[in-house]
CSV table of C-alpha atoms in Angstrom, one decimal:
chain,number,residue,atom,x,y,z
A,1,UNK,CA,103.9,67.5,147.1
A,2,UNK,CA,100.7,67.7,144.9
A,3,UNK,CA,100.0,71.1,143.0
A,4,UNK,CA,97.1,73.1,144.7
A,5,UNK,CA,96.6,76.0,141.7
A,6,UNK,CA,98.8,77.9,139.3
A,7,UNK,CA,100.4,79.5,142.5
A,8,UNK,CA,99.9,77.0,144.9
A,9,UNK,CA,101.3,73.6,146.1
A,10,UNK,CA,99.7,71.3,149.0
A,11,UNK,CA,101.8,69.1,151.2
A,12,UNK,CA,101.1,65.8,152.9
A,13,UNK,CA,103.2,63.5,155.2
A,14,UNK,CA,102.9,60.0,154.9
A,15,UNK,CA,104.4,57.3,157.5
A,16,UNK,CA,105.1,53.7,156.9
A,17,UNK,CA,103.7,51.8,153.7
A,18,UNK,CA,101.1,55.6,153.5
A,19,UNK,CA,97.5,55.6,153.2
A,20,UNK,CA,95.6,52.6,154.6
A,21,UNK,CA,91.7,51.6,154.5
A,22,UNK,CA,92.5,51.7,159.0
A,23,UNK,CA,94.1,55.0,159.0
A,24,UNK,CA,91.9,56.9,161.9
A,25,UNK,CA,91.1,60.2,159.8
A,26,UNK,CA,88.2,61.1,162.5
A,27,UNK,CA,91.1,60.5,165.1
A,28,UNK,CA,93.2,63.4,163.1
A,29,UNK,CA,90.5,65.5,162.4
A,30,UNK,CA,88.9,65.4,166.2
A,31,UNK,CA,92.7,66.3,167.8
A,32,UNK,CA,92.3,69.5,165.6
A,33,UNK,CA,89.2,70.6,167.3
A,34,UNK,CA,90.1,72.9,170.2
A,35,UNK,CA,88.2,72.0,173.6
A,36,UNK,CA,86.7,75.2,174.4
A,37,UNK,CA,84.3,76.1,171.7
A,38,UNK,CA,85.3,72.9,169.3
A,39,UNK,CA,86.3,74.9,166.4
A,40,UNK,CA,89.0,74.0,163.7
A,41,UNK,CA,92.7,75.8,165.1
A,42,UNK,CA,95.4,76.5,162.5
A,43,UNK,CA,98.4,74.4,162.1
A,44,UNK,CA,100.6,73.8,164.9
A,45,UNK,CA,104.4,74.5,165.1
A,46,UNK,CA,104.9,70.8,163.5
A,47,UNK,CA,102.6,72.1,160.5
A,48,UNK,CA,104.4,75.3,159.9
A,49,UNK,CA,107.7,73.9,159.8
A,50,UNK,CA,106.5,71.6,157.0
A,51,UNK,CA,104.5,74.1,155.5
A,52,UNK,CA,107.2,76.4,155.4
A,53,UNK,CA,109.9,74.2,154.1
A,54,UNK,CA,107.5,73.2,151.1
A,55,UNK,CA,107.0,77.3,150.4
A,56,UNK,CA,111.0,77.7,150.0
A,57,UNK,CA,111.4,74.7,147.5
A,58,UNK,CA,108.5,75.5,145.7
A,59,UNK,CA,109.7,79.3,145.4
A,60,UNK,CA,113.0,78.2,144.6
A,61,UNK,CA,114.6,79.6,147.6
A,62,UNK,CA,115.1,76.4,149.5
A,63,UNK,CA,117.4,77.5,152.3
A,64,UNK,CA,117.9,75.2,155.6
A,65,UNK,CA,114.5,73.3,154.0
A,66,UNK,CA,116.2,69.7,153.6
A,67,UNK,CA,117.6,70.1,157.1
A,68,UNK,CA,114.2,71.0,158.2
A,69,UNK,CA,112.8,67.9,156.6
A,70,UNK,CA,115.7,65.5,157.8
A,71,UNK,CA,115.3,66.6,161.3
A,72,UNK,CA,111.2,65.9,161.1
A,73,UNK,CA,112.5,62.2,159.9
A,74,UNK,CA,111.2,62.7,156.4
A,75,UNK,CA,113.4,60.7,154.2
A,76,UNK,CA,111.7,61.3,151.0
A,77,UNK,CA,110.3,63.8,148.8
A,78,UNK,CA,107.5,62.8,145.8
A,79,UNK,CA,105.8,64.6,143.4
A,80,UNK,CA,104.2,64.0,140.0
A,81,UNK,CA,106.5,63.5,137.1
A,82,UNK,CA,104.3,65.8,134.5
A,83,UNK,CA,104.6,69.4,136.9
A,84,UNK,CA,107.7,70.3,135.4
A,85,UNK,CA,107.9,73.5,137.2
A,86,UNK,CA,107.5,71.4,140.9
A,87,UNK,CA,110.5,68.9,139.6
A,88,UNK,CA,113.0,71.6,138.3
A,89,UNK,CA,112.2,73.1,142.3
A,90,UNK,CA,113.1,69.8,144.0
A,91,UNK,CA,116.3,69.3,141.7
A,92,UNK,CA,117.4,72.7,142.6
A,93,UNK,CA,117.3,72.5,146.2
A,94,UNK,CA,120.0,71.3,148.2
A,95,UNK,CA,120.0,68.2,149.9
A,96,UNK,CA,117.7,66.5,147.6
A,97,UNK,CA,118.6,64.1,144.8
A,98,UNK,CA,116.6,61.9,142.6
A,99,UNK,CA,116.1,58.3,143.9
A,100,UNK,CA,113.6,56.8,141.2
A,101,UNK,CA,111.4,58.5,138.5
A,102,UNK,CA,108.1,56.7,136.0
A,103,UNK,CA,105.8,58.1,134.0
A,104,UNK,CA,103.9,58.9,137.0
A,105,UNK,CA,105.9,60.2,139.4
A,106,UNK,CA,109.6,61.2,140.9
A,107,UNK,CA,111.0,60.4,144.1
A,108,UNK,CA,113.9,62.4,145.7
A,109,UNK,CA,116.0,61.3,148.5
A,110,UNK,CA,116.4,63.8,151.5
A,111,UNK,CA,120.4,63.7,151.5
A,112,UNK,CA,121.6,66.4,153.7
A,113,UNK,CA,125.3,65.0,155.0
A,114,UNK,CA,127.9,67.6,154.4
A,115,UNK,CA,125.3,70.6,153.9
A,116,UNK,CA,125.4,73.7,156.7
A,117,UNK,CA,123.6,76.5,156.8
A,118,UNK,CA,122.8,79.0,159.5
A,119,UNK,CA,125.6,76.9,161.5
A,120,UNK,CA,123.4,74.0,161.4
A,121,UNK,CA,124.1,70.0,160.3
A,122,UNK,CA,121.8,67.7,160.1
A,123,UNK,CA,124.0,64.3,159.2
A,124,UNK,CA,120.4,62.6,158.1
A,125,UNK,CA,116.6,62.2,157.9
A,126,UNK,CA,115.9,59.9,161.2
A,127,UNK,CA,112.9,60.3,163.4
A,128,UNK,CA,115.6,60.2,166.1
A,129,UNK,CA,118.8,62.8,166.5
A,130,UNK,CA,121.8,63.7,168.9
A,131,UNK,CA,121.9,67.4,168.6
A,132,UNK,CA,125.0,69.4,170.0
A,133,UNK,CA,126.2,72.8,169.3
A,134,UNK,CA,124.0,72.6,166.1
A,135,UNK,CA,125.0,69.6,164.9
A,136,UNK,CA,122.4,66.8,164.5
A,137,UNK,CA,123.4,63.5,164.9
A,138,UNK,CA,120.9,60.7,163.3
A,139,UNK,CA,120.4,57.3,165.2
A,140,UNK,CA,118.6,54.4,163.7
A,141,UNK,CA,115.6,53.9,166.4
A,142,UNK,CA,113.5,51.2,163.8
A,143,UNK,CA,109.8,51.3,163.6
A,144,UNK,CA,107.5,51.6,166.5
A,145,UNK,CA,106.9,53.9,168.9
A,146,UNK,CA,108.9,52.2,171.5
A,147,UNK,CA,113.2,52.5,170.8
A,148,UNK,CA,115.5,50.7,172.1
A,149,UNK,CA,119.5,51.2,171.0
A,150,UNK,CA,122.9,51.5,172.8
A,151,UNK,CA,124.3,55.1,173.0
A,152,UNK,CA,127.4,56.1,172.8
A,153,UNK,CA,129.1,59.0,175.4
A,154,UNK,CA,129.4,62.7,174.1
A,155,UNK,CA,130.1,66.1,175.1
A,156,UNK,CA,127.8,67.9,177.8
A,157,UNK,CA,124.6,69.8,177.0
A,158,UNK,CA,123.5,67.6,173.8
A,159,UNK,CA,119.8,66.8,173.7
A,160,UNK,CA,117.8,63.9,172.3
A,161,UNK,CA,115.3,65.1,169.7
A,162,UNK,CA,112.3,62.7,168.7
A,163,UNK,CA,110.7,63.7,165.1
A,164,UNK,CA,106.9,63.3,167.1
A,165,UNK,CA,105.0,66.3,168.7
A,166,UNK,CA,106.1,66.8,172.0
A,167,UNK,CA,103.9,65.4,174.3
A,168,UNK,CA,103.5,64.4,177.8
A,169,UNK,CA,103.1,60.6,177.2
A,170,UNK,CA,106.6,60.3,175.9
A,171,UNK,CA,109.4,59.4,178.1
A,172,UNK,CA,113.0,58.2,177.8
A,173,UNK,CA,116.3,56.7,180.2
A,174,UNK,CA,119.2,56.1,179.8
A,175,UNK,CA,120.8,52.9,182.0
A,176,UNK,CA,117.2,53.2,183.1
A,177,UNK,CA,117.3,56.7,184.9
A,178,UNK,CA,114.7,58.7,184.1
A,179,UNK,CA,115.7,62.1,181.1
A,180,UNK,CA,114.4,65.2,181.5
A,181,UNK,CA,112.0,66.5,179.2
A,182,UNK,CA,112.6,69.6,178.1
A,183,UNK,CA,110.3,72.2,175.9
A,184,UNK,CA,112.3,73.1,172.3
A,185,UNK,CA,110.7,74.0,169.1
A,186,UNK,CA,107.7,71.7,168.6
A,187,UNK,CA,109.6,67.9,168.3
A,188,UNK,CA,109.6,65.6,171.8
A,189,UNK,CA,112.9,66.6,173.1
A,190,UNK,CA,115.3,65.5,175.9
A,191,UNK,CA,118.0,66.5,177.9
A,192,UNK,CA,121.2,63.9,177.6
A,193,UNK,CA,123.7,63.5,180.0
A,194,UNK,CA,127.9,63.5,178.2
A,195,UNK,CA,128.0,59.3,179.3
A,196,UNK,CA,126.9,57.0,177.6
A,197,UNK,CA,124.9,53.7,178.0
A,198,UNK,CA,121.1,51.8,176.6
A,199,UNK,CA,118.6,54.4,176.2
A,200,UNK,CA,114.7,53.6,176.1
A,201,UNK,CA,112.4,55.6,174.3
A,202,UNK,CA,108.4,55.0,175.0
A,203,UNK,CA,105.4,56.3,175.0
A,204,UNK,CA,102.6,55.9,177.9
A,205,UNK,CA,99.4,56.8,177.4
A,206,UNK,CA,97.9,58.6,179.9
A,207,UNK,CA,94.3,56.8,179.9
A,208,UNK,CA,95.6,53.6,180.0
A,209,UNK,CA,97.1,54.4,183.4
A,210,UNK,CA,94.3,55.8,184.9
A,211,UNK,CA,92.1,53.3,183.4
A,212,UNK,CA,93.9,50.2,185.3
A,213,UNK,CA,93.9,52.2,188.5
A,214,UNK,CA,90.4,52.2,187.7
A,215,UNK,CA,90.1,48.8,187.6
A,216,UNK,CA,92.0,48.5,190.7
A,217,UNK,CA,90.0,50.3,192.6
A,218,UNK,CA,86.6,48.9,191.5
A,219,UNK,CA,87.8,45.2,192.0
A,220,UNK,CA,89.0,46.5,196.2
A,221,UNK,CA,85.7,48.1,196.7
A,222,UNK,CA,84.4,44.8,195.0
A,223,UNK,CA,85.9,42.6,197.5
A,224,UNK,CA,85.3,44.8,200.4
A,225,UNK,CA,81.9,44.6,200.0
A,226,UNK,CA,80.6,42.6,203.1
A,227,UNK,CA,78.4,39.4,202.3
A,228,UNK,CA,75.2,38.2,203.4
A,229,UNK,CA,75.4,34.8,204.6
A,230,UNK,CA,72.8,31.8,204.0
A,231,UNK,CA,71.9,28.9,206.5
A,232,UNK,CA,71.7,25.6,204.2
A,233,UNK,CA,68.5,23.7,205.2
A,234,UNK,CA,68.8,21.9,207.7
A,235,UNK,CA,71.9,23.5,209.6
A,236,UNK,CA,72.1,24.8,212.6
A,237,UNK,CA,71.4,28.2,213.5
């Protein structure tokens, strides 16, 4: 959280080790053209959960904001040590606690086990959660954008939410049948049967598909091309 004005505070998410010289900012600036006339859209679902979960710390009225942030797989909260009024806001609101502080800057821990509100538990930040009856369950999926972990059986009707915008190049099994993906708020979600077994998380991009069928195709009309023949000198004809 970086202060934007007297009133004003301005939010970033950062993944991994944060900024790098590689990071595709024209990639993330172009998906926030829309195709039709190509002009900027407003923030998406994603964005406004964020957004809004910054606003109620900021104002000091935090509500369900560390669940909010534990459920979008955000693990830590930073802001710089000399905005006094930004620190006293993140000390007050529950479910975050100070993990390091320098002159620079302090560092607080998204620590939400125990806290409900609105009949909601989140048990901790993860990018990956069992949710049933309100109760969000946090799995340790590792880095990458493919998971792979044992499951363990649970009641019926829970559903596997993925801190990523939903999108149709994710998909998931379990004991490699297929999950059904299912439309909820703006994270990837999926339905989860009550048994357990190894579930697969992955995602597929869509181009890549079509560009080896592609290739597939080219190379058969490639080798059903029919081809002249030439008489060596000499041979018979």
């Amino acid at each position: 959280l970086t202060p934007g004005g007297p009133t004003a505070v301005t939010w970033e998410v950062l993944r991994g080790a944060g900024h790098q010289l590689s990071d595709p900012e024209g990639i993330i600036s172009a998906r926030r053209l829309t195709a039709q006339d190509g002009h900027l859209r407003g923030p998406d679902q994603a964005d406004q959960v964020i957004g809004a979960a910054a606003a109620r710390i900021v104002a000091r009225n935090p509500g369900p904001a560390a669940l909010d942030l534990a459920l979008a797989g955000i693990g830590f909260v930073q802001a710089a040590a000399d905005d006094l009024a930004l620190t006293a806001a993140l000390d007050a609101t529950p479910g975050l606690g100070r993990a390091s502080e320098s002159e620079d800057r302090v560092v607080w821990q998204v620590q939400v086990e125990g806290i409900e509100i609105d009949d909601r538990e989140v048990d901790a930040a993860s990018r990956l959660h069992v949710v049933s009856d309100g109760v969000a369950t946090a799995l340790a999926p590792g880095p990458g954008s493919r998971i792979e972990l044992d499951l363990a059986a649970g009641p019926a009707g829970r559903t596997l939410v993925l801190a990523e915008r939903s999108a149709k190049g994710w998909h998931a099994s379990l004991d490699g049948v297929a999950l059904n993906s299912i439309s909820q708020d703006w994270a990837q979600t999926f339905e989860l049967p009550a048994q357990g077994g190894h579930l697969e998380v992955w995602y597929e991009r869509p181009w890549v598909f079509w560009s080896i069928q592609a290739v597939v195709w080219l190379l058969a009309c490639l080798v059903a091309l029919p081809t002249r023949r030439y008489a060596r000198p000499g041979a018979e004809r």
